[in-house]
Amino acid sequence: MAGLTRRWTVLGAAAAVALAGLVTGCGTDSAPDEPSTTEASTTEASRPDWPEKLTDFRFRWSAEPGVDLVTGQAVPLRAYLESWLLTYYADDLDAGYPGFRRATPPPPKLDSSAWRELPYAVRNASGHQGNSSVDDPDLRILGNEDLHVLRLEPMPSGFRALVCDSTFGVYTQSPGDAQVTPLRAESSGDSVTDIMNMPVWRIEFTDRDSAVQPPAGPQQGPLPAPRDDVFGPWFITGSDVVEAWWNADFPGPVDDEGKKHFFDARAQADALRAQCLDWLGIDPAERTRIATTPLDAAPELQPAFPGWPA
């Protein structure tokens, strides 16, 4: 199980695959109106600290019916997951949005004894640490990452979010290369392609900081990132892909019982991923083609949605 102590690219799915080898989308009935590409190209601005390597990259959100993306619990969820992914792409724990540090546990030192003792969902909650396939500062990240709120579930002290994370529209470009390459190019089979390009996040929040007020007004607009702290009273107590939560839910030695909990978590992740792929609405052969085919030019960039206020 040592392979599970490291994350693959963004998450822990490659480790999950290794162990297991042992190891048209629906929107929200409360989503805001979407700007046209033409409108976005003339009105969208960038925060001064938006990473330069992500100039041609944006997040786009959708949700199951009944989930409001621009008010309530979806706002800190959006801010958190976008921030976490920015720490990964920029290879910088300080790349998150205003309030990200306040709303997450202090990051333990990578590979320290304290880090190793924490469940994956806790040690990884405050951002990506360690080497990744995109940590070259000159590597451009291009396209749109599509995030879909599958479920918001109440908890005694807060809420739990399950989020589909599609990277089928994300590409990289190395300096001097004319072609752009799929972010997670996989040719080892449809199931691996889907695990790598459609992870399912489980993120848990508690409203422990009641003195901090939520942002005023709907959180939507032309910016790719918020100017201000939009986390409100919410604090992230755990975050990782669904299959990596097994040792947070069932702490203990990695014995036969521990392995059973891991495989149970992986089965849960596979079931949720199937729902995410249904939302995506692209058949397996086409998903594999997208994930293995370089492009001669950058993909058309769609504006951030619902975006953040100017």
PDB file of C-alpha atoms in Angstrom:
ATOM      1  CA  MET A   1       0.000   0.000   0.000  1.00  0.00           C
ATOM      2  CA  ALA A   2       3.006   2.299  -0.041  1.00  0.00           C
ATOM      3  CA  GLY A   3       1.935   3.511  -3.476  1.00  0.00           C
ATOM      4  CA  LEU A   4      -1.022   5.213  -1.901  1.00  0.00           C
ATOM      5  CA  THR A   5       1.164   7.637   0.031  1.00  0.00           C
ATOM      6  CA  ARG A   6       1.681   9.718  -3.127  1.00  0.00           C
ATOM      7  CA  ARG A   7      -0.872  11.324  -5.394  1.00  0.00           C
ATOM      8  CA  TRP A   8      -0.922  10.875  -9.138  1.00  0.00           C
ATOM      9  CA  THR A   9      -0.781  14.071 -11.155  1.00  0.00           C
ATOM     10  CA  VAL A  10      -3.604  15.891  -9.337  1.00  0.00           C
ATOM     11  CA  LEU A  11      -4.950  13.068  -7.243  1.00  0.00           C
ATOM     12  CA  GLY A  12      -4.429   9.510  -6.068  1.00  0.00           C
ATOM     13  CA  ALA A  13      -5.910   7.604  -8.966  1.00  0.00           C
ATOM     14  CA  ALA A  14      -2.755   6.213 -10.506  1.00  0.00           C
ATOM     15  CA  ALA A  15      -1.918   4.673  -7.176  1.00  0.00           C
ATOM     16  CA  ALA A  16      -5.466   3.378  -7.038  1.00  0.00           C
ATOM     17  CA  VAL A  17      -5.068   1.848 -10.493  1.00  0.00           C
ATOM     18  CA  ALA A  18      -1.781   0.237  -9.499  1.00  0.00           C
ATOM     19  CA  LEU A  19      -3.239  -1.228  -6.335  1.00  0.00           C
ATOM     20  CA  ALA A  20      -6.376  -2.434  -8.049  1.00  0.00           C
ATOM     21  CA  GLY A  21      -4.210  -4.059 -10.668  1.00  0.00           C
ATOM     22  CA  LEU A  22      -2.896  -6.173  -7.849  1.00  0.00           C
ATOM     23  CA  VAL A  23      -5.520  -2.857  -7.924  1.00  0.00           C
ATOM     24  CA  THR A  24     -24.619  15.917 -22.693  1.00  0.00           C
ATOM     25  CA  GLY A  25     -24.324  17.350 -19.640  1.00  0.00           C
ATOM     26  CA  CYS A  26     -27.106  18.493 -17.366  1.00  0.00           C
ATOM     27  CA  GLY A  27     -26.976  21.959 -15.849  1.00  0.00           C
ATOM     28  CA  THR A  28     -28.652  23.487 -12.867  1.00  0.00           C
ATOM     29  CA  ASP A  29     -32.153  24.862 -12.758  1.00  0.00           C
ATOM     30  CA  SER A  30     -30.751  27.818 -10.828  1.00  0.00           C
ATOM     31  CA  ALA A  31     -27.643  28.534 -12.888  1.00  0.00           C
ATOM     32  CA  PRO A  32     -27.070  32.118 -14.056  1.00  0.00           C
ATOM     33  CA  ASP A  33     -27.234  33.151 -17.677  1.00  0.00           C
ATOM     34  CA  GLU A  34     -24.056  32.305 -19.542  1.00  0.00           C
ATOM     35  CA  PRO A  35     -22.173  35.023 -21.463  1.00  0.00           C
ATOM     36  CA  SER A  36     -21.405  34.415 -25.094  1.00  0.00           C
ATOM     37  CA  THR A  37     -17.831  33.717 -26.155  1.00  0.00           C
ATOM     38  CA  THR A  38     -17.749  37.084 -27.932  1.00  0.00           C
ATOM     39  CA  GLU A  39     -18.921  38.904 -24.826  1.00  0.00           C
ATOM     40  CA  ALA A  40     -16.396  37.098 -22.662  1.00  0.00           C
ATOM     41  CA  SER A  41     -13.528  37.931 -24.976  1.00  0.00           C
ATOM     42  CA  THR A  42     -14.188  41.638 -24.567  1.00  0.00           C
ATOM     43  CA  THR A  43     -15.173  41.809 -20.896  1.00  0.00           C
ATOM     44  CA  GLU A  44     -13.237  39.084 -19.100  1.00  0.00           C
ATOM     45  CA  ALA A  45     -10.318  40.362 -17.078  1.00  0.00           C
ATOM     46  CA  SER A  46      -7.629  38.562 -15.133  1.00  0.00           C
ATOM     47  CA  ARG A  47      -6.574  39.023 -11.540  1.00  0.00           C
ATOM     48  CA  PRO A  48      -3.049  40.442 -11.363  1.00  0.00           C
ATOM     49  CA  ASP A  49      -1.910  37.222  -9.676  1.00  0.00           C
ATOM     50  CA  TRP A  50      -3.623  34.748 -12.028  1.00  0.00           C
ATOM     51  CA  PRO A  51      -0.734  32.422 -12.972  1.00  0.00           C
ATOM     52  CA  GLU A  52       0.794  33.378 -16.291  1.00  0.00           C
ATOM     53  CA  LYS A  53       1.041  29.756 -17.407  1.00  0.00           C
ATOM     54  CA  LEU A  54      -2.789  29.578 -17.073  1.00  0.00           C
ATOM     55  CA  THR A  55      -3.538  32.626 -19.240  1.00  0.00           C
ATOM     56  CA  ASP A  56      -5.487  30.448 -21.684  1.00  0.00           C
ATOM     57  CA  PHE A  57      -7.191  28.227 -19.105  1.00  0.00           C
ATOM     58  CA  ARG A  58     -10.527  28.608 -17.298  1.00  0.00           C
ATOM     59  CA  PHE A  59     -12.776  26.654 -14.927  1.00  0.00           C
ATOM     60  CA  ARG A  60     -16.396  25.993 -15.891  1.00  0.00           C
ATOM     61  CA  TRP A  61     -19.031  24.717 -13.480  1.00  0.00           C
ATOM     62  CA  SER A  62     -22.399  23.034 -13.737  1.00  0.00           C
ATOM     63  CA  ALA A  63     -24.536  21.236 -11.169  1.00  0.00           C
ATOM     64  CA  GLU A  64     -27.383  18.863 -10.633  1.00  0.00           C
ATOM     65  CA  PRO A  65     -30.856  20.468 -10.516  1.00  0.00           C
ATOM     66  CA  GLY A  66     -31.505  22.335  -7.296  1.00  0.00           C
ATOM     67  CA  VAL A  67     -27.884  23.382  -6.676  1.00  0.00           C
ATOM     68  CA  ASP A  68     -27.352  27.147  -6.871  1.00  0.00           C
ATOM     69  CA  LEU A  69     -23.834  27.804  -8.129  1.00  0.00           C
ATOM     70  CA  VAL A  70     -23.666  31.501  -7.242  1.00  0.00           C
ATOM     71  CA  THR A  71     -24.901  31.625  -3.632  1.00  0.00           C
ATOM     72  CA  GLY A  72     -24.747  29.437  -0.547  1.00  0.00           C
ATOM     73  CA  GLN A  73     -22.557  26.374  -0.149  1.00  0.00           C
ATOM     74  CA  ALA A  74     -21.482  26.153  -3.781  1.00  0.00           C
ATOM     75  CA  VAL A  75     -19.538  29.424  -3.451  1.00  0.00           C
ATOM     76  CA  PRO A  76     -16.907  28.210  -0.941  1.00  0.00           C
ATOM     77  CA  LEU A  77     -16.861  24.883  -2.786  1.00  0.00           C
ATOM     78  CA  ARG A  78     -16.022  26.575  -6.077  1.00  0.00           C
ATOM     79  CA  ALA A  79     -13.412  28.807  -4.442  1.00  0.00           C
ATOM     80  CA  TYR A  80     -11.800  25.882  -2.657  1.00  0.00           C
ATOM     81  CA  LEU A  81     -11.543  23.435  -5.536  1.00  0.00           C
ATOM     82  CA  GLU A  82     -10.386  26.082  -8.008  1.00  0.00           C
ATOM     83  CA  SER A  83      -7.766  27.184  -5.475  1.00  0.00           C
ATOM     84  CA  TRP A  84      -6.587  23.619  -4.875  1.00  0.00           C
ATOM     85  CA  LEU A  85      -6.216  22.988  -8.581  1.00  0.00           C
ATOM     86  CA  LEU A  86      -4.317  26.261  -9.017  1.00  0.00           C
ATOM     87  CA  THR A  87      -1.802  25.140  -6.365  1.00  0.00           C
ATOM     88  CA  TYR A  88      -1.277  22.038  -8.471  1.00  0.00           C
ATOM     89  CA  TYR A  89      -0.975  23.690 -11.868  1.00  0.00           C
ATOM     90  CA  ALA A  90       1.181  26.549 -10.565  1.00  0.00           C
ATOM     91  CA  ASP A  91       3.213  24.327  -8.207  1.00  0.00           C
ATOM     92  CA  ASP A  92       2.665  26.955  -5.524  1.00  0.00           C
ATOM     93  CA  LEU A  93       0.779  26.557  -2.229  1.00  0.00           C
ATOM     94  CA  ASP A  94       0.147  30.312  -2.273  1.00  0.00           C
ATOM     95  CA  ALA A  95      -1.595  30.264  -5.655  1.00  0.00           C
ATOM     96  CA  GLY A  96      -5.047  29.857  -4.106  1.00  0.00           C
ATOM     97  CA  TYR A  97      -7.668  32.578  -3.816  1.00  0.00           C
ATOM     98  CA  PRO A  98      -7.949  35.125  -1.000  1.00  0.00           C
ATOM     99  CA  GLY A  99      -8.980  33.264   2.157  1.00  0.00           C
ATOM    100  CA  PHE A 100      -7.765  29.860   0.963  1.00  0.00           C
ATOM    101  CA  ARG A 101      -5.070  29.661   3.648  1.00  0.00           C
ATOM    102  CA  ARG A 102      -7.513  30.730   6.369  1.00  0.00           C
ATOM    103  CA  ALA A 103     -10.080  28.154   5.272  1.00  0.00           C
ATOM    104  CA  THR A 104      -7.734  25.148   5.123  1.00  0.00           C
ATOM    105  CA  PRO A 105      -5.584  23.292   7.673  1.00  0.00           C
ATOM    106  CA  PRO A 106      -1.953  24.393   7.940  1.00  0.00           C
ATOM    107  CA  PRO A 107      -0.057  22.321   5.368  1.00  0.00           C
ATOM    108  CA  PRO A 108       2.205  19.736   7.001  1.00  0.00           C
ATOM    109  CA  LYS A 109       5.750  19.532   5.714  1.00  0.00           C
ATOM    110  CA  LEU A 110       5.890  17.081   2.839  1.00  0.00           C
ATOM    111  CA  ASP A 111       7.134  13.629   3.921  1.00  0.00           C
ATOM    112  CA  SER A 112       7.480  14.685   7.559  1.00  0.00           C
ATOM    113  CA  SER A 113       6.382  12.287  10.297  1.00  0.00           C
ATOM    114  CA  ALA A 114       3.328  14.496  10.928  1.00  0.00           C
ATOM    115  CA  TRP A 115       2.470  14.373   7.205  1.00  0.00           C
ATOM    116  CA  ARG A 116       2.781  10.572   7.053  1.00  0.00           C
ATOM    117  CA  GLU A 117       0.535  10.090  10.077  1.00  0.00           C
ATOM    118  CA  LEU A 118      -2.371  12.038   8.594  1.00  0.00           C
ATOM    119  CA  PRO A 119      -5.088  10.427   6.444  1.00  0.00           C
ATOM    120  CA  TYR A 120      -4.749  11.372   2.785  1.00  0.00           C
ATOM    121  CA  ALA A 121      -7.889  13.518   2.882  1.00  0.00           C
ATOM    122  CA  VAL A 122      -6.397  15.650   5.659  1.00  0.00           C
ATOM    123  CA  ARG A 123      -2.756  15.847   4.557  1.00  0.00           C
ATOM    124  CA  ASN A 124      -3.790  16.950   1.059  1.00  0.00           C
ATOM    125  CA  ALA A 125      -6.574  19.391   1.996  1.00  0.00           C
ATOM    126  CA  SER A 126      -4.448  22.532   1.932  1.00  0.00           C
ATOM    127  CA  GLY A 127      -3.095  22.178  -1.598  1.00  0.00           C
ATOM    128  CA  HIS A 128      -0.838  20.091  -3.774  1.00  0.00           C
ATOM    129  CA  GLN A 129       2.695  19.388  -2.568  1.00  0.00           C
ATOM    130  CA  GLY A 130       5.449  17.487  -4.324  1.00  0.00           C
ATOM    131  CA  ASN A 131       6.483  16.862  -7.906  1.00  0.00           C
ATOM    132  CA  SER A 132       3.933  16.671 -10.679  1.00  0.00           C
ATOM    133  CA  SER A 133       3.846  16.360 -14.441  1.00  0.00           C
ATOM    134  CA  VAL A 134       2.983  20.058 -14.810  1.00  0.00           C
ATOM    135  CA  ASP A 135       5.413  21.740 -12.413  1.00  0.00           C
ATOM    136  CA  ASP A 136       7.548  23.214 -15.206  1.00  0.00           C
ATOM    137  CA  PRO A 137       6.869  26.982 -14.907  1.00  0.00           C
ATOM    138  CA  ASP A 138       7.189  27.360 -18.688  1.00  0.00           C
ATOM    139  CA  LEU A 139       4.611  24.654 -19.443  1.00  0.00           C
ATOM    140  CA  ARG A 140       1.347  26.277 -20.569  1.00  0.00           C
ATOM    141  CA  ILE A 141      -1.994  24.893 -19.390  1.00  0.00           C
ATOM    142  CA  LEU A 142      -4.734  25.407 -21.977  1.00  0.00           C
ATOM    143  CA  GLY A 143      -8.458  24.871 -22.310  1.00  0.00           C
ATOM    144  CA  ASN A 144     -11.342  24.409 -19.916  1.00  0.00           C
ATOM    145  CA  GLU A 145     -11.641  22.200 -16.855  1.00  0.00           C
ATOM    146  CA  ASP A 146     -15.295  21.230 -16.398  1.00  0.00           C
ATOM    147  CA  LEU A 147     -16.482  20.736 -12.810  1.00  0.00           C
ATOM    148  CA  HIS A 148     -19.928  19.384 -11.958  1.00  0.00           C
ATOM    149  CA  VAL A 149     -21.525  19.376  -8.520  1.00  0.00           C
ATOM    150  CA  LEU A 150     -22.951  15.908  -8.232  1.00  0.00           C
ATOM    151  CA  ARG A 151     -24.184  16.209  -4.667  1.00  0.00           C
ATOM    152  CA  LEU A 152     -24.217  18.471  -1.610  1.00  0.00           C
ATOM    153  CA  GLU A 153     -24.949  16.442   1.521  1.00  0.00           C
ATOM    154  CA  PRO A 154     -25.665  17.857   4.992  1.00  0.00           C
ATOM    155  CA  MET A 155     -23.427  16.826   7.858  1.00  0.00           C
ATOM    156  CA  PRO A 156     -23.852  17.528  11.590  1.00  0.00           C
ATOM    157  CA  SER A 157     -21.343  20.387  11.488  1.00  0.00           C
ATOM    158  CA  GLY A 158     -21.448  21.392   7.848  1.00  0.00           C
ATOM    159  CA  PHE A 159     -21.733  19.710   4.467  1.00  0.00           C
ATOM    160  CA  ARG A 160     -20.057  17.251   2.123  1.00  0.00           C
ATOM    161  CA  ALA A 161     -19.616  17.897  -1.600  1.00  0.00           C
ATOM    162  CA  LEU A 162     -19.115  15.337  -4.370  1.00  0.00           C
ATOM    163  CA  VAL A 163     -17.738  16.887  -7.539  1.00  0.00           C
ATOM    164  CA  CYS A 164     -16.990  15.504 -11.001  1.00  0.00           C
ATOM    165  CA  ASP A 165     -13.727  16.862 -12.422  1.00  0.00           C
ATOM    166  CA  SER A 166     -13.435  16.474 -16.183  1.00  0.00           C
ATOM    167  CA  THR A 167     -10.042  17.230 -17.702  1.00  0.00           C
ATOM    168  CA  PHE A 168     -10.950  15.973 -21.172  1.00  0.00           C
ATOM    169  CA  GLY A 169     -10.783  19.615 -22.342  1.00  0.00           C
ATOM    170  CA  VAL A 170      -7.415  20.467 -20.744  1.00  0.00           C
ATOM    171  CA  TYR A 171      -4.143  20.477 -22.666  1.00  0.00           C
ATOM    172  CA  THR A 172      -0.491  21.351 -22.125  1.00  0.00           C
ATOM    173  CA  GLN A 173       2.030  23.007 -24.405  1.00  0.00           C
ATOM    174  CA  SER A 174       5.773  22.921 -23.894  1.00  0.00           C
ATOM    175  CA  PRO A 175       7.966  25.874 -24.901  1.00  0.00           C
ATOM    176  CA  GLY A 176       8.675  25.810 -28.634  1.00  0.00           C
ATOM    177  CA  ASP A 177       6.054  23.148 -29.408  1.00  0.00           C
ATOM    178  CA  ALA A 178       3.381  23.920 -31.952  1.00  0.00           C
ATOM    179  CA  GLN A 179       1.164  21.035 -30.865  1.00  0.00           C
ATOM    180  CA  VAL A 180      -0.771  20.837 -27.634  1.00  0.00           C
ATOM    181  CA  THR A 181      -1.050  17.575 -25.714  1.00  0.00           C
ATOM    182  CA  PRO A 182      -3.937  16.242 -23.606  1.00  0.00           C
ATOM    183  CA  LEU A 183      -3.235  16.886 -19.919  1.00  0.00           C
ATOM    184  CA  ARG A 184      -3.503  13.215 -18.995  1.00  0.00           C
ATOM    185  CA  ALA A 185      -2.814  11.343 -22.213  1.00  0.00           C
ATOM    186  CA  GLU A 186      -3.694   7.717 -21.551  1.00  0.00           C
ATOM    187  CA  SER A 187      -3.659   4.876 -24.081  1.00  0.00           C
ATOM    188  CA  SER A 188      -3.845   1.904 -21.716  1.00  0.00           C
ATOM    189  CA  GLY A 189      -7.606   1.402 -21.950  1.00  0.00           C
ATOM    190  CA  ASP A 190     -10.903   3.194 -21.536  1.00  0.00           C
ATOM    191  CA  SER A 191     -11.178   2.559 -17.792  1.00  0.00           C
ATOM    192  CA  VAL A 192      -7.747   4.053 -17.046  1.00  0.00           C
ATOM    193  CA  THR A 193      -8.509   7.001 -19.326  1.00  0.00           C
ATOM    194  CA  ASP A 194     -11.673   7.672 -17.327  1.00  0.00           C
ATOM    195  CA  ILE A 195      -9.990   7.295 -13.930  1.00  0.00           C
ATOM    196  CA  MET A 196      -7.285   9.762 -14.936  1.00  0.00           C
ATOM    197  CA  ASN A 197      -9.578  12.281 -16.629  1.00  0.00           C
ATOM    198  CA  MET A 198     -12.728  12.059 -14.493  1.00  0.00           C
ATOM    199  CA  PRO A 199     -11.744  11.919 -10.825  1.00  0.00           C
ATOM    200  CA  VAL A 200     -14.535  12.443  -8.315  1.00  0.00           C
ATOM    201  CA  TRP A 201     -13.750  14.707  -5.393  1.00  0.00           C
ATOM    202  CA  ARG A 202     -15.140  14.394  -1.883  1.00  0.00           C
ATOM    203  CA  ILE A 203     -14.723  17.609   0.100  1.00  0.00           C
ATOM    204  CA  GLU A 204     -16.030  18.247   3.617  1.00  0.00           C
ATOM    205  CA  PHE A 205     -16.726  21.642   5.172  1.00  0.00           C
ATOM    206  CA  THR A 206     -17.562  22.887   8.652  1.00  0.00           C
ATOM    207  CA  ASP A 207     -18.835  26.375   9.528  1.00  0.00           C
ATOM    208  CA  ARG A 208     -16.504  26.830  12.468  1.00  0.00           C
ATOM    209  CA  ASP A 209     -15.713  30.511  11.898  1.00  0.00           C
ATOM    210  CA  SER A 210     -19.125  32.086  12.457  1.00  0.00           C
ATOM    211  CA  ALA A 211     -17.595  35.563  12.904  1.00  0.00           C
ATOM    212  CA  VAL A 212     -16.785  35.669   9.171  1.00  0.00           C
ATOM    213  CA  GLN A 213     -19.699  36.649   6.963  1.00  0.00           C
ATOM    214  CA  PRO A 214     -20.372  35.088   3.551  1.00  0.00           C
ATOM    215  CA  PRO A 215     -19.883  37.330   0.529  1.00  0.00           C
ATOM    216  CA  ALA A 216     -22.692  39.699  -0.322  1.00  0.00           C
ATOM    217  CA  GLY A 217     -24.614  39.088  -3.516  1.00  0.00           C
ATOM    218  CA  PRO A 218     -24.401  36.392  -6.178  1.00  0.00           C
ATOM    219  CA  GLN A 219     -20.879  35.260  -6.976  1.00  0.00           C
ATOM    220  CA  GLN A 220     -20.834  35.383 -10.750  1.00  0.00           C
ATOM    221  CA  GLY A 221     -19.229  37.646 -13.302  1.00  0.00           C
ATOM    222  CA  PRO A 222     -16.523  38.079 -15.936  1.00  0.00           C
ATOM    223  CA  LEU A 223     -13.453  37.364 -13.783  1.00  0.00           C
ATOM    224  CA  PRO A 224     -11.782  33.923 -13.662  1.00  0.00           C
ATOM    225  CA  ALA A 225     -11.123  34.308  -9.914  1.00  0.00           C
ATOM    226  CA  PRO A 226     -12.586  36.249  -6.978  1.00  0.00           C
ATOM    227  CA  ARG A 227     -10.948  39.497  -5.896  1.00  0.00           C
ATOM    228  CA  ASP A 228     -11.890  38.975  -2.255  1.00  0.00           C
ATOM    229  CA  ASP A 229     -12.258  36.226   0.343  1.00  0.00           C
ATOM    230  CA  VAL A 230     -15.504  34.370  -0.477  1.00  0.00           C
ATOM    231  CA  PHE A 231     -15.079  31.439   1.918  1.00  0.00           C
ATOM    232  CA  GLY A 232     -17.237  33.031   4.618  1.00  0.00           C
ATOM    233  CA  PRO A 233     -17.465  30.894   7.773  1.00  0.00           C
ATOM    234  CA  TRP A 234     -16.526  27.657   6.018  1.00  0.00           C
ATOM    235  CA  PHE A 235     -13.419  25.598   6.803  1.00  0.00           C
ATOM    236  CA  ILE A 236     -12.289  22.528   4.860  1.00  0.00           C
ATOM    237  CA  THR A 237     -11.757  19.523   7.129  1.00  0.00           C
ATOM    238  CA  GLY A 238     -10.872  17.005   4.414  1.00  0.00           C
ATOM    239  CA  SER A 239     -10.464  16.807   0.653  1.00  0.00           C
ATOM    240  CA  ASP A 240      -9.353  14.169  -1.826  1.00  0.00           C
ATOM    241  CA  VAL A 241     -10.656  11.845  -4.511  1.00  0.00           C
ATOM    242  CA  VAL A 242     -13.337   9.497  -3.218  1.00  0.00           C
ATOM    243  CA  GLU A 243     -11.136   6.392  -3.302  1.00  0.00           C
ATOM    244  CA  ALA A 244      -8.492   8.093  -1.138  1.00  0.00           C
ATOM    245  CA  TRP A 245     -10.860   8.643   1.807  1.00  0.00           C
ATOM    246  CA  TRP A 246     -10.675   5.023   2.966  1.00  0.00           C
ATOM    247  CA  ASN A 247      -8.033   5.640   5.636  1.00  0.00           C
ATOM    248  CA  ALA A 248      -9.854   8.713   6.947  1.00  0.00           C
ATOM    249  CA  ASP A 249     -13.136   6.815   7.247  1.00  0.00           C
ATOM    250  CA  PHE A 250     -11.442   3.687   8.612  1.00  0.00           C
ATOM    251  CA  PRO A 251      -8.144   4.597  10.289  1.00  0.00           C
ATOM    252  CA  GLY A 252      -5.978   1.686  11.301  1.00  0.00           C
ATOM    253  CA  PRO A 253      -3.293  -0.680  10.049  1.00  0.00           C
ATOM    254  CA  VAL A 254      -3.054  -1.654   6.390  1.00  0.00           C
ATOM    255  CA  ASP A 255      -4.074  -5.256   6.968  1.00  0.00           C
ATOM    256  CA  ASP A 256      -6.636  -7.362   5.144  1.00  0.00           C
ATOM    257  CA  GLU A 257      -9.430  -5.285   6.679  1.00  0.00           C
ATOM    258  CA  GLY A 258      -7.714  -2.073   5.586  1.00  0.00           C
ATOM    259  CA  LYS A 259      -7.375  -3.367   2.034  1.00  0.00           C
ATOM    260  CA  LYS A 260     -11.077  -4.239   2.041  1.00  0.00           C
ATOM    261  CA  HIS A 261     -11.917  -0.652   3.004  1.00  0.00           C
ATOM    262  CA  PHE A 262      -9.750   0.588   0.154  1.00  0.00           C
ATOM    263  CA  PHE A 263     -11.457  -1.595  -2.433  1.00  0.00           C
ATOM    264  CA  ASP A 264     -14.865  -0.616  -1.061  1.00  0.00           C
ATOM    265  CA  ALA A 265     -13.904   3.050  -1.488  1.00  0.00           C
ATOM    266  CA  ARG A 266     -12.709   2.369  -5.010  1.00  0.00           C
ATOM    267  CA  ALA A 267     -16.005   0.690  -5.868  1.00  0.00           C
ATOM    268  CA  GLN A 268     -17.838   3.733  -4.534  1.00  0.00           C
ATOM    269  CA  ALA A 269     -15.617   5.992  -6.644  1.00  0.00           C
ATOM    270  CA  ASP A 270     -16.297   3.906  -9.761  1.00  0.00           C
ATOM    271  CA  ALA A 271     -20.058   4.146  -9.205  1.00  0.00           C
ATOM    272  CA  LEU A 272     -19.877   7.921  -8.793  1.00  0.00           C
ATOM    273  CA  ARG A 273     -17.570   8.228 -11.811  1.00  0.00           C
ATOM    274  CA  ALA A 274     -20.189   6.412 -13.899  1.00  0.00           C
ATOM    275  CA  GLN A 275     -22.671   9.143 -12.938  1.00  0.00           C
ATOM    276  CA  CYS A 276     -20.111  11.774 -13.903  1.00  0.00           C
ATOM    277  CA  LEU A 277     -19.516  10.158 -17.283  1.00  0.00           C
ATOM    278  CA  ASP A 278     -23.267  10.081 -17.874  1.00  0.00           C
ATOM    279  CA  TRP A 279     -23.290  13.823 -17.182  1.00  0.00           C
ATOM    280  CA  LEU A 280     -20.382  14.354 -19.596  1.00  0.00           C
ATOM    281  CA  GLY A 281     -22.286  12.624 -22.380  1.00  0.00           C
ATOM    282  CA  ILE A 282     -19.285  11.459 -24.448  1.00  0.00           C
ATOM    283  CA  ASP A 283     -19.026   7.785 -25.420  1.00  0.00           C
ATOM    284  CA  PRO A 284     -15.979   5.717 -24.317  1.00  0.00           C
ATOM    285  CA  ALA A 285     -14.306   5.547 -27.726  1.00  0.00           C
ATOM    286  CA  GLU A 286     -14.533   9.323 -28.146  1.00  0.00           C
ATOM    287  CA  ARG A 287     -13.216   9.917 -24.630  1.00  0.00           C
ATOM    288  CA  THR A 288     -10.199   7.742 -25.396  1.00  0.00           C
ATOM    289  CA  ARG A 289      -9.659   9.555 -28.700  1.00  0.00           C
ATOM    290  CA  ILE A 290      -9.752  12.954 -26.980  1.00  0.00           C
ATOM    291  CA  ALA A 291      -7.384  11.827 -24.233  1.00  0.00           C
ATOM    292  CA  THR A 292      -4.794  10.440 -26.665  1.00  0.00           C
ATOM    293  CA  THR A 293      -4.874  12.934 -29.557  1.00  0.00           C
ATOM    294  CA  PRO A 294      -2.596  16.000 -29.673  1.00  0.00           C
ATOM    295  CA  LEU A 295      -3.983  19.103 -31.370  1.00  0.00           C
ATOM    296  CA  ASP A 296      -2.273  21.309 -33.935  1.00  0.00           C
ATOM    297  CA  ALA A 297      -3.542  24.438 -32.187  1.00  0.00           C
ATOM    298  CA  ALA A 298      -4.880  25.441 -28.808  1.00  0.00           C
ATOM    299  CA  PRO A 299      -8.530  24.506 -28.180  1.00  0.00           C
ATOM    300  CA  GLU A 300     -11.127  27.257 -28.276  1.00  0.00           C
ATOM    301  CA  LEU A 301     -11.220  28.822 -24.829  1.00  0.00           C
ATOM    302  CA  GLN A 302     -14.624  29.254 -23.224  1.00  0.00           C
ATOM    303  CA  PRO A 303     -15.032  31.895 -20.493  1.00  0.00           C
ATOM    304  CA  ALA A 304     -15.056  31.026 -16.823  1.00  0.00           C
ATOM    305  CA  PHE A 305     -18.554  29.999 -15.751  1.00  0.00           C
ATOM    306  CA  PRO A 306     -20.268  31.240 -13.695  1.00  0.00           C
ATOM    307  CA  GLY A 307     -17.141  33.304 -13.086  1.00  0.00           C
ATOM    308  CA  TRP A 308     -16.589  35.846 -10.331  1.00  0.00           C
ATOM    309  CA  PRO A 309     -17.707  39.473  -9.854  1.00  0.00           C
ATOM    310  CA  ALA A 310     -15.604  42.249 -11.352  1.00  0.00           C
TER     311      ALA A 310
END
